[in-house]
Tab-separated table of C-alpha atoms in Angstrom:
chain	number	residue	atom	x	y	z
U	1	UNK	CA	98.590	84.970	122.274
U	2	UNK	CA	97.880	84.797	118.861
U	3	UNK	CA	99.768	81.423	116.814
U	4	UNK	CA	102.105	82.560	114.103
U	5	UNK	CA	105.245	81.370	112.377
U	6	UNK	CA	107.716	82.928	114.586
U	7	UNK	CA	107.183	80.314	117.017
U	8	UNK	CA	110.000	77.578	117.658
U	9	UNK	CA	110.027	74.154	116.877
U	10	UNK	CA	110.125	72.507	120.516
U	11	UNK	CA	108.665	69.744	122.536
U	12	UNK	CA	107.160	70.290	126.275
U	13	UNK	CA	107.375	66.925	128.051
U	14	UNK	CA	107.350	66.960	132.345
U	15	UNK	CA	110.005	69.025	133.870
U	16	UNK	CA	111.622	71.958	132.454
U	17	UNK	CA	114.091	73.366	130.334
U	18	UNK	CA	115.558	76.790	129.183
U	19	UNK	CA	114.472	79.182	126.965
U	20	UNK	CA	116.036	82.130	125.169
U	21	UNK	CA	116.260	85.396	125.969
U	22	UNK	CA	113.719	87.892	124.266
U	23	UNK	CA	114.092	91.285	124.431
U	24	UNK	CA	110.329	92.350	124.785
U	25	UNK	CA	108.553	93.425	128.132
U	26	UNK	CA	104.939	91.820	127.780
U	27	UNK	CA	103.120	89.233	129.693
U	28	UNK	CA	101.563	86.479	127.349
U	29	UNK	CA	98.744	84.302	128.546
U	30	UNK	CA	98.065	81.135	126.582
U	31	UNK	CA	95.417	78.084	126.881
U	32	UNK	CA	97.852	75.483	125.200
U	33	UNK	CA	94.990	73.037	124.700
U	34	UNK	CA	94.549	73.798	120.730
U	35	UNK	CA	98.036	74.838	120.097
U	36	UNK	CA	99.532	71.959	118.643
U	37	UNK	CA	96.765	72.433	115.740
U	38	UNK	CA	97.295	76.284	115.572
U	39	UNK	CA	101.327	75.992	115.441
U	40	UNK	CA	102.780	75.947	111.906
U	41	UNK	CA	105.616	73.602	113.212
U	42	UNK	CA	106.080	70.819	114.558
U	43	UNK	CA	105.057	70.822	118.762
U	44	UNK	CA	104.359	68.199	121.209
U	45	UNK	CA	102.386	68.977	124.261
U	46	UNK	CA	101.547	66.568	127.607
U	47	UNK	CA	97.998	66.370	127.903
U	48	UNK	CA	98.039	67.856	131.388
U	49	UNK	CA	99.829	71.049	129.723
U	50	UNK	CA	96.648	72.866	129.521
U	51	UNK	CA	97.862	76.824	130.388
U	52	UNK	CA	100.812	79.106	131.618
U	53	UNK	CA	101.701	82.483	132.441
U	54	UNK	CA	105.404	83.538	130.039
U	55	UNK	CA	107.035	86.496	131.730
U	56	UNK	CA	109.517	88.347	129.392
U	57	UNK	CA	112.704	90.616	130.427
U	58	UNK	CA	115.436	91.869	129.230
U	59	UNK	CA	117.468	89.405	130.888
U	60	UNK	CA	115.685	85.562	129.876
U	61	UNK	CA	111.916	84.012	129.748
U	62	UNK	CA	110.884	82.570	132.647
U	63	UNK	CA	107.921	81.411	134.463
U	64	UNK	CA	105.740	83.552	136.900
U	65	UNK	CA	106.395	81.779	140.488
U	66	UNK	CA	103.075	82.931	141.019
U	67	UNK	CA	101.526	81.140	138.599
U	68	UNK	CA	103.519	78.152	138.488
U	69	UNK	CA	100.701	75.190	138.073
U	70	UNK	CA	101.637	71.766	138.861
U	71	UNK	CA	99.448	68.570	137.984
U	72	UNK	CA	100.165	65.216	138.589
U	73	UNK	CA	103.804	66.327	139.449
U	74	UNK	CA	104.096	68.075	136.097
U	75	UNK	CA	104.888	71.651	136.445
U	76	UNK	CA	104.552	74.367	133.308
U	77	UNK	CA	107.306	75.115	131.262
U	78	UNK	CA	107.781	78.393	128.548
U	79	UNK	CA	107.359	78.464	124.944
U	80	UNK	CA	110.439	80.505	123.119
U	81	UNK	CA	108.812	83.241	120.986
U	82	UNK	CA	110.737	85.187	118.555
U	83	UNK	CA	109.946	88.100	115.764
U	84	UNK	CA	106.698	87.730	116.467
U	85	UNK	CA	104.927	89.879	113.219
U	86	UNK	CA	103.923	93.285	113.601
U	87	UNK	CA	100.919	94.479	111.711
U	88	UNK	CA	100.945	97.909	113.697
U	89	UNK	CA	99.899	100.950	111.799
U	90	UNK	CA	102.528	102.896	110.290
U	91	UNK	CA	105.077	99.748	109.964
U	92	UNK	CA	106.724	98.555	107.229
U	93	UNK	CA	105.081	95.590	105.070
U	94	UNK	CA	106.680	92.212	105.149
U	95	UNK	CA	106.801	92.157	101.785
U	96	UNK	CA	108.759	94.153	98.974
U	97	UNK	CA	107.023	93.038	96.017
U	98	UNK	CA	104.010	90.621	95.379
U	99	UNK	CA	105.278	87.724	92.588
U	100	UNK	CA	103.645	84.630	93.699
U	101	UNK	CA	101.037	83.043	95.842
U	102	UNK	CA	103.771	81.039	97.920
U	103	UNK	CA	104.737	84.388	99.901
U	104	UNK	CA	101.484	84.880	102.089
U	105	UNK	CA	101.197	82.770	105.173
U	106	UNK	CA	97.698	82.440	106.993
U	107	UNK	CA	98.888	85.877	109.363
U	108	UNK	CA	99.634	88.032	106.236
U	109	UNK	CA	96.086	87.072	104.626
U	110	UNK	CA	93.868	88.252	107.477
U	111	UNK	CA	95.667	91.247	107.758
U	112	UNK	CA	95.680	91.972	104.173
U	113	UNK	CA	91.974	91.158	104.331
U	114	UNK	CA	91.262	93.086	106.936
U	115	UNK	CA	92.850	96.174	105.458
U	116	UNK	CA	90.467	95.458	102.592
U	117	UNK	CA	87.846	95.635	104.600
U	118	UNK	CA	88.731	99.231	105.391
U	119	UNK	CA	89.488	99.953	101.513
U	120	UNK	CA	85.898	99.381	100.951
U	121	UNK	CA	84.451	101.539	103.585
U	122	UNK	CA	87.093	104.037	102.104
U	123	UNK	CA	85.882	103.495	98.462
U	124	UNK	CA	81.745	103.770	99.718
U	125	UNK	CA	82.373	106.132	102.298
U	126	UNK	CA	85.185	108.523	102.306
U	127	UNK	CA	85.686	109.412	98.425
U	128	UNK	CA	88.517	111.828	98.025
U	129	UNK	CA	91.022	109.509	99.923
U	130	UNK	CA	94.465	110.937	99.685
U	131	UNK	CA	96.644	107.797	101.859
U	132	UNK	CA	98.304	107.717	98.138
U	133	UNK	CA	98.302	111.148	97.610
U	134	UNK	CA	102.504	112.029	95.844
U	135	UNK	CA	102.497	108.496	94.584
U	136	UNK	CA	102.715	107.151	91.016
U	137	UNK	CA	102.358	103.721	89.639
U	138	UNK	CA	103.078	102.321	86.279
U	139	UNK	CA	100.715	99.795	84.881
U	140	UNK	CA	102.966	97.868	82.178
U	141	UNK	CA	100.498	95.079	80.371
U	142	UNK	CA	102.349	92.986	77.743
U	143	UNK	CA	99.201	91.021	77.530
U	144	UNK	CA	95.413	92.018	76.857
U	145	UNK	CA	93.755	93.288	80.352
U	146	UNK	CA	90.174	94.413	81.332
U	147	UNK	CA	89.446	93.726	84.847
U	148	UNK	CA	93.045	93.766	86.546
U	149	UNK	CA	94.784	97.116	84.893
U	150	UNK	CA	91.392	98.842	85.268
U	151	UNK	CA	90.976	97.569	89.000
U	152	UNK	CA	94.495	98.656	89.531
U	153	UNK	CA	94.205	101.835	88.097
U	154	UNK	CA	90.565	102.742	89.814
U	155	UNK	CA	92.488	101.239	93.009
U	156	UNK	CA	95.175	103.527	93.013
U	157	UNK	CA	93.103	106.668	92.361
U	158	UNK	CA	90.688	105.728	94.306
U	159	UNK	CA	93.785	106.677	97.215
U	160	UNK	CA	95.029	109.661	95.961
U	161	UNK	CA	97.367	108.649	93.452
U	162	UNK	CA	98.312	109.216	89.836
U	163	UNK	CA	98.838	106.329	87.032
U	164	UNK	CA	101.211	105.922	84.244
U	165	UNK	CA	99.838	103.414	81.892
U	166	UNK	CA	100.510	101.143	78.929
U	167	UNK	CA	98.462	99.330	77.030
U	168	UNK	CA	99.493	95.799	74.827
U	169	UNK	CA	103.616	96.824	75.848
U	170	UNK	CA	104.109	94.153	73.783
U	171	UNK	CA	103.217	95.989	70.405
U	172	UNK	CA	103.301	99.448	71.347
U	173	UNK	CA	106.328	99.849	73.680
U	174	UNK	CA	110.514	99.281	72.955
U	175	UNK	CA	109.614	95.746	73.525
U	176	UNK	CA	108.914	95.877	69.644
U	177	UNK	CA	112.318	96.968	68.958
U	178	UNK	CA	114.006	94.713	71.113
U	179	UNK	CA	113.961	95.994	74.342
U	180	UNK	CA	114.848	94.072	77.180
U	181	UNK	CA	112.612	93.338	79.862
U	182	UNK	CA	115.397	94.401	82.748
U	183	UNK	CA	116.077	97.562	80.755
U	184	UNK	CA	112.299	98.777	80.561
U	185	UNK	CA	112.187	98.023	84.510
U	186	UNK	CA	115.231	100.214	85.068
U	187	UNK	CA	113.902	102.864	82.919
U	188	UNK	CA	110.227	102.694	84.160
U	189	UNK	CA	111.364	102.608	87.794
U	190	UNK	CA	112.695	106.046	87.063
U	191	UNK	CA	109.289	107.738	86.462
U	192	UNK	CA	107.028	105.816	89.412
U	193	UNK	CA	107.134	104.321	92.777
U	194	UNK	CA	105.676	100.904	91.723
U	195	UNK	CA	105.200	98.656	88.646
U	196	UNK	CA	101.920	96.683	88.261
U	197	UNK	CA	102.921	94.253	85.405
U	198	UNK	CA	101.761	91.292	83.161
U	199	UNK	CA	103.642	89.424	81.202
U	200	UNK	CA	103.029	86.610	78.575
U	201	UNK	CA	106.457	84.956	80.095
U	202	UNK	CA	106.761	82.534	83.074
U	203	UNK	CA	108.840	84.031	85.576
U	204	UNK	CA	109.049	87.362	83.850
U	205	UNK	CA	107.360	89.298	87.445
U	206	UNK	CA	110.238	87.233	89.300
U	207	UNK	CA	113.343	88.792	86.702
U	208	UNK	CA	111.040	92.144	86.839
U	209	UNK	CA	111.588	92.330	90.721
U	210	UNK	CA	115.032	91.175	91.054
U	211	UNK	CA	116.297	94.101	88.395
U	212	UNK	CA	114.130	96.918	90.369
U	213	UNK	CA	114.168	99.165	93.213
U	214	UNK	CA	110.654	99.794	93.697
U	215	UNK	CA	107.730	97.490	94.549
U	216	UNK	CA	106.534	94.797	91.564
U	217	UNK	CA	103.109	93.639	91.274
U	218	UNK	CA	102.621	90.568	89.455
U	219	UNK	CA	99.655	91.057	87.702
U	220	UNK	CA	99.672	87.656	85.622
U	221	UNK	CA	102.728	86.072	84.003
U	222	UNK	CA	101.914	83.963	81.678
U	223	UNK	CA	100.748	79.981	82.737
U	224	UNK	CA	102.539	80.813	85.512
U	225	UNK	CA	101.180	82.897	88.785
U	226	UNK	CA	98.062	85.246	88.787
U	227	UNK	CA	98.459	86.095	92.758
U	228	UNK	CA	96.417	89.331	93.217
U	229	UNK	CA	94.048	87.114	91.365
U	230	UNK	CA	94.295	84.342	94.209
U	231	UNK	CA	94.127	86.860	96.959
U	232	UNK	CA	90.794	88.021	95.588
U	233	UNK	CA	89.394	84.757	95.339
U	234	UNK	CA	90.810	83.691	98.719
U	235	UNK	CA	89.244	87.231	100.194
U	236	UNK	CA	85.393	86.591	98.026
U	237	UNK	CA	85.373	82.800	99.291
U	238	UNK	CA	85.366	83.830	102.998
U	239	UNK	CA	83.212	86.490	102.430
U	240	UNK	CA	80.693	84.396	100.679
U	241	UNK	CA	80.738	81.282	102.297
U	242	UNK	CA	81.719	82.218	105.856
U	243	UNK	CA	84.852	80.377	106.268
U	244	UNK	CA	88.264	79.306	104.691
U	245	UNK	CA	89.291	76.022	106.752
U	246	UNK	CA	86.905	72.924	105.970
U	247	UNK	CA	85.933	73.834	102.873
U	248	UNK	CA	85.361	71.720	99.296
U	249	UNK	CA	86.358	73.991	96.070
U	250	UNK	CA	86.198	72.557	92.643
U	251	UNK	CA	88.206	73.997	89.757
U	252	UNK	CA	86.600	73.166	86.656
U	253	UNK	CA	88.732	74.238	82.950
U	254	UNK	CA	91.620	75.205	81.557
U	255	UNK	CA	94.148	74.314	84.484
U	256	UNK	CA	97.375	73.614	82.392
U	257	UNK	CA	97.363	76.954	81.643
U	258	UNK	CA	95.060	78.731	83.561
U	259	UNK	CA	97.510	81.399	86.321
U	260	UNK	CA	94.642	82.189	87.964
U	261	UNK	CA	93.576	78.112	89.500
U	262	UNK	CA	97.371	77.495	90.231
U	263	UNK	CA	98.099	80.806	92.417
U	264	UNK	CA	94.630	80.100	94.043
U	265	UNK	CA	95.673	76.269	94.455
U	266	UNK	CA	99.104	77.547	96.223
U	267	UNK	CA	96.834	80.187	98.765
U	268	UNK	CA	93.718	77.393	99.281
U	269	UNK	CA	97.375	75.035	101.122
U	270	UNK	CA	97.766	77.044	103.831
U	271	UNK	CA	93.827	76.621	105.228
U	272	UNK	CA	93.279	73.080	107.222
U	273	UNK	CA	90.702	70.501	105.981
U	274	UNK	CA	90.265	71.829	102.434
U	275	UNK	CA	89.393	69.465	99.363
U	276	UNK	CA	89.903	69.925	95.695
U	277	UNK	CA	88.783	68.732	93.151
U	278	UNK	CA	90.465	68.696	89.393
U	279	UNK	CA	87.744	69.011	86.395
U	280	UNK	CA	89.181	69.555	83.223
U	281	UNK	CA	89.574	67.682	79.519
U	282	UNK	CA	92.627	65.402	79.327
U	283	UNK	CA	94.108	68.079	76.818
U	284	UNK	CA	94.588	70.691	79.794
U	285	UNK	CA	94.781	68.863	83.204
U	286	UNK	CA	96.291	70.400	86.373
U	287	UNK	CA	100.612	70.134	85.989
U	288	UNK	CA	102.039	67.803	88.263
U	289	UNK	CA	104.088	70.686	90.283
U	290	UNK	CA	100.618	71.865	91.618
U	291	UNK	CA	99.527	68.366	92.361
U	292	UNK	CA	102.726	67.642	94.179
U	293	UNK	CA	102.802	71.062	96.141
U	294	UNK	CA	99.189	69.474	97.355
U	295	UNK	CA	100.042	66.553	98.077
U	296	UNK	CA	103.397	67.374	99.948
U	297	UNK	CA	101.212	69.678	102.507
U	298	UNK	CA	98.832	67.141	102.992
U	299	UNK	CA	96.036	68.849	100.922
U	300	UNK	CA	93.311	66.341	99.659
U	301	UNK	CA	92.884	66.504	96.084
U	302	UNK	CA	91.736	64.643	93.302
U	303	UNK	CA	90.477	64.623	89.404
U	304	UNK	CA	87.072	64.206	88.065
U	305	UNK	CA	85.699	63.842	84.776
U	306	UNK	CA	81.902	64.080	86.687
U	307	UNK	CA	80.937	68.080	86.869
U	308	UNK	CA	77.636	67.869	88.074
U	309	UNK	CA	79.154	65.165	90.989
U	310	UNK	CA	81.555	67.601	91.796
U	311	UNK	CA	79.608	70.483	91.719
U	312	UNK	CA	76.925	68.568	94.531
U	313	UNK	CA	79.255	68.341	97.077
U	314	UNK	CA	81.472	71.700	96.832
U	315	UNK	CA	80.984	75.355	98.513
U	316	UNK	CA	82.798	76.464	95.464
U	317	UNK	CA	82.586	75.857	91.765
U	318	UNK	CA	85.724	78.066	90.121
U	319	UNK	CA	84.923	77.889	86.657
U	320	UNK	CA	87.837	79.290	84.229
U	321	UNK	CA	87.503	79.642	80.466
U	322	UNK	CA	89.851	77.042	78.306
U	323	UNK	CA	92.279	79.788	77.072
U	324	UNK	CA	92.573	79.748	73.121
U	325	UNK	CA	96.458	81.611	73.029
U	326	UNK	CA	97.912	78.990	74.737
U	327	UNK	CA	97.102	76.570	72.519
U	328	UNK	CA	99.237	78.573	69.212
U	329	UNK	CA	98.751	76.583	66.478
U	330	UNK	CA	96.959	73.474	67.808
U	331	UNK	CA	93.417	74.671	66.870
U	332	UNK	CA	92.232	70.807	67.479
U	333	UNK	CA	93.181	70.642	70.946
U	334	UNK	CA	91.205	73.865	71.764
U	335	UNK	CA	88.207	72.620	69.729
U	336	UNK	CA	88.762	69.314	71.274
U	337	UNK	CA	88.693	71.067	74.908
U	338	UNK	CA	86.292	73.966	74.608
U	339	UNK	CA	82.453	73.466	75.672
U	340	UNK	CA	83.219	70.076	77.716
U	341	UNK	CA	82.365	71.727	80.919
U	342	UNK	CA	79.657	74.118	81.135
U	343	UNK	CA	77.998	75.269	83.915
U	344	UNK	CA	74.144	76.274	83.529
U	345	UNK	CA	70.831	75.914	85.324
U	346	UNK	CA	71.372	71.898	85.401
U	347	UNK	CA	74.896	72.349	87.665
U	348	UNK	CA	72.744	75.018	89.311
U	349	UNK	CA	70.091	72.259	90.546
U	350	UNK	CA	72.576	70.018	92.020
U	351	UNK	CA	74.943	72.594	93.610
U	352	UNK	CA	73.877	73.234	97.871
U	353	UNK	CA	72.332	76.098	98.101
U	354	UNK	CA	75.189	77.967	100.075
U	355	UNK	CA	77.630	77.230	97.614
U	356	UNK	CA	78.720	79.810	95.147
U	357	UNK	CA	79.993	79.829	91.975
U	358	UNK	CA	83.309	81.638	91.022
U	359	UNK	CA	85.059	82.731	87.422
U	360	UNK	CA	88.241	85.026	87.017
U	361	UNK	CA	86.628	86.193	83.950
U	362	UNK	CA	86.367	86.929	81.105
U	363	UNK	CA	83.850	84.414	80.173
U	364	UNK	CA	83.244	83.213	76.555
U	365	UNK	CA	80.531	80.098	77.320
U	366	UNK	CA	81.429	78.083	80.441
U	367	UNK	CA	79.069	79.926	82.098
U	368	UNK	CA	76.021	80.041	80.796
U	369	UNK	CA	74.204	83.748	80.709
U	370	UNK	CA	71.402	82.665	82.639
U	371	UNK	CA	73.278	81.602	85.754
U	372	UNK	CA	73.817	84.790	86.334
U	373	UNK	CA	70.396	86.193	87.840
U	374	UNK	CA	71.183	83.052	90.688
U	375	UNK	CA	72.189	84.550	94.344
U	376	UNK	CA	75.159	81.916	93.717
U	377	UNK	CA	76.386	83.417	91.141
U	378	UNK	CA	79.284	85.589	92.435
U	379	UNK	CA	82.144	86.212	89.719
U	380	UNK	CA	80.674	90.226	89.683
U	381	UNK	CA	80.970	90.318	93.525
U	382	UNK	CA	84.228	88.760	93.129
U	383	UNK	CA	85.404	91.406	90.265
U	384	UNK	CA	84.178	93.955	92.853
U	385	UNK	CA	86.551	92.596	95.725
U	386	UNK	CA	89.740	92.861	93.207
U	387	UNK	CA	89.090	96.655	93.716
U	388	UNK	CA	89.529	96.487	97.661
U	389	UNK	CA	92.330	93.638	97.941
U	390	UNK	CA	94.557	95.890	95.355
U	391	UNK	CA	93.668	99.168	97.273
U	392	UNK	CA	95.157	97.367	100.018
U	393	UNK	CA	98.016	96.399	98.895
U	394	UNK	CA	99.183	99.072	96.854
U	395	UNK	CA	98.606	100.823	100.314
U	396	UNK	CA	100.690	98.303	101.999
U	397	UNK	CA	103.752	98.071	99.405
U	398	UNK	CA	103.780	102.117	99.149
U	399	UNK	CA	103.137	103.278	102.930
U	400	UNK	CA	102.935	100.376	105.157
U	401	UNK	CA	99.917	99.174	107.808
C-alpha cells in the first residue's frame, strides 16, 4: 500500500486500539518497516511492528484473525486510512487551477510525470491526437514570452485543441485603457475553457483564479511563482540524473527576482535529503521567505560566493540570467550584478561528470556558447520537457486522468 497524505497522524505502541470506519472493500498488505520515513506525518512504530494484514468493511477496520501476528507478546494493530487519492483514468484532477509550486505533493508529481511520459509517446508517436479535441484555451501574456506561450500553444494543439492568443496584453489589449485584470478574466472566460496567463504582478495568477470559472495556468507572475516552470525542471532533473531524493542542486543568479529558482525551491522541499546551495551577487540574493520555507521543512541550504566549489559537488547547476526589468531605473545594480557568475568550460572541468547543467532560458551570457556541445548541457532537453509536462496538464485540468 502505497504512502500518501491521506494517512492519519497516530502512534502504534503494544496492544490495540480502534480505528474508524472506512467505507471501502479492499484488503491492504503493508511491510511497516520503512513507513515511518514514507509517512508525511508524524508516526511512531515498535520495532517488532514489522507487517499486518487491514481488512476493510462497511461496518469498521479490523484485523484479519487469521493473520493476527504476535511477537514478544505484541500483537498487530490497524492503520486508519482515509481519501486515499485516486489517479484512475477518467477522474477528476485534484486540482482546479495551477498558481503556485506549494500545491503539488510528492503523489501528484509522479502522476503528473507519468502522464508526461505518455504525452511524449503521444507527441513522437501518435500525431493527430484529438484527447483535446472541442477545447479552447486562451494564452493571455502581459509580459514578453518565447518558450512558455509557444510550448503552451504547440501543447495544446498538439491534443486536438484550438488557441486564442495574445501577445504583450499589456500594450495591445484593454489593459491599455484601464482594464481591470478581474474584468478581462470574466470576459476571456467567456470565449475558452482555460486561461494560460503571465503577468508582470505578484499574485496577479492567484486574483486571476479566484475571479474565474475555468481552469488558470500560472504561467509566470512576476518575482513571484513560475510553477509549470518548476514542474519541468523537477520532471528534466529525474530524468537526467536518475533520482529526486539525495540530490545536491545549486542555483546560481538572479534569485531575488528570478520566479523560476523560487517555484523550483518550493517543489525541490518535498524530496528527502536534498541540498541547496545559494550563488548569487549580494545585489540579488535569495528573499528570506524562500530561505525560511527551507529551513522550516528541514531542507539544507546555504549561500556561496564560490561557483566553481559549488558547481564540484552538485548533480545540478541551475543557472538563471540576472534579469535587467527588475532592476527599473537602477542601471548600477544590474551592471554591478551581471557577468559575476558565468558558467563555461572552466565550471565544466570541475563539475562530476553525471551532473547536468540547467537554465530556464533565455540566456544572454551566463552560459557560455561553448558549453553547449557538452552531454551536460541540458537546458534544450529541458525546453523540450516543458512541451510534455504542459500537454499533461492541460489534459489533466480540461478532462481529468
Amino acid at each position: 500500500m502505497a504512502s500518501s497524505s491521506s494517512f492519519s497522524t497516530c502512534t502504534l505502541n503494544r496492544g490495540s486500539f480502534a480505528t474508524k470506519a472506512i467505507n471501502f472493500n479492499k484488503v491492504f498488505k503493508c511491510n511497516f518497516s520503512s513507513l515511518p520515513n514514507r509517512l508525511p506525518v508524524s508516526a511512531k512504530l515498535s520495532a517488532d511492528f514489522t507487517c499486518s494484514r487491514l481488512l476493510t468493511s462497511e461496518k469498521s477496520l479490523k484485523l484479519d484473525q487469521s493473520q493476527r501476528l504476535s511477537r514478544n507478546g505484541m500483537q498487530c494493530c490497524a492503520l486508519e486510512v482515509e481519501d486515499v487519492p485516486t489517479f484512475l483514468v477518467g477522474k477528476k484532477f485534484q486540482l482546479d487551477d495551477v498558481i503556485e509550486a506549494q500545491q503539488f505533493d510528492r503523489d501528484i508529481l509522479n502522476a503528473i510525470f507519468e502522464v508526461a511520459r505518455e504525452m511524449e509517446n503521444i507527441e513522437k508517436k501518435s500525431p493527430g491526437s484529438q484527447i483535446l479535441k472541442g477545447y479552447l484555451m486562451a494564452t493571455l501574456f502581459y509580459e514578453p514570452s518565447t518558450r512558455t506561450r509557444l510550448s503552451f500553444e504547440s501543447a495544446m494543439k498538439r491534443l486536438g485543441g484550438e488557441v486564442l492568443t495574445t501577445e504583450n496584453a499589456r500594450e495591445f489589449s484593454s489593459a491599455a485603457k484601464g482594464e481591470t485584470l478581474e474584468d478581462t478574466i470574466r470576459t476571456i472566460e467567456g470565449y475558452s475553457d482555460i486561461i494560460v496567463m503571465r503577468h508582470f504582478e505578484s499574485g496577479a495568477a492567484r486574483r486571476a483564479a479566484a475571479t474565474a470559472g475555468i481552469p488558470i495556468i500560472n504561467a509566470g507572475d512576476g518575482p513571484g511563482q513560475h510553477p509549470t516552470q518548476a514542474l519541468l525542471d523537477v520532471y528534466t532533473i529525474e530524468r537526467e540524473i536518475g533520482k529526486l531524493d539525495g540530490i545536491r542542486v545549486g542555483l546560481v543568479g538572479d534569485l531575488a527576482n528570478g520566479r523560476t529558482v523560487r517555484s523550483l525551491a518550493y517543489l525541490l522541499a518535498k524530496y528527502q535529503d536534498v541540498n541547496i546551495y545559494f550563488v548569487s551577487p549580494d545585489v540579488v540574493k535569495m528573499k528570506d521567505d524562500i530561505k525560511d520555507y527551507l529551513t522550516s521543512l528541514g531542507v539544507e541550504w546555504e549561500e556561496s560566493a564560490d561557483l566553481m566549489e559549488v558547481a564540484s559537488k552538485c548533480d545540478v547547476v541551475y543557472q538563471t540570467r540576472i534579469q535587467r526589468e527588475r532592476f527599473g531605473e537602477r542601471i548600477d545594480l544590474y551592471e554591478e550584478a551581471r557577468g559575476k557568475y558565468i558558467v563555461d568550460k572552466e565550471v565544466l572541468k570541475v563539475m562530476q561528470k553525471h551532473a547536468v547543467v540547467m537554465h530556464p532560458l533565455p540566456r544572454l551570457d551566463e552560459i557560455t556558447v561553448d558549453v553547449d556541445a557538452d552531454p551536460r548541457a541540458a537546458y534544450f532537453r529541458q525546453a523540450k520537457n516543458g512541451l510534455y509536462i504542459r500537454m499533461a496538464l492541460l489534459k489533466l485540468l480540461l478532462v481529468g486522468w
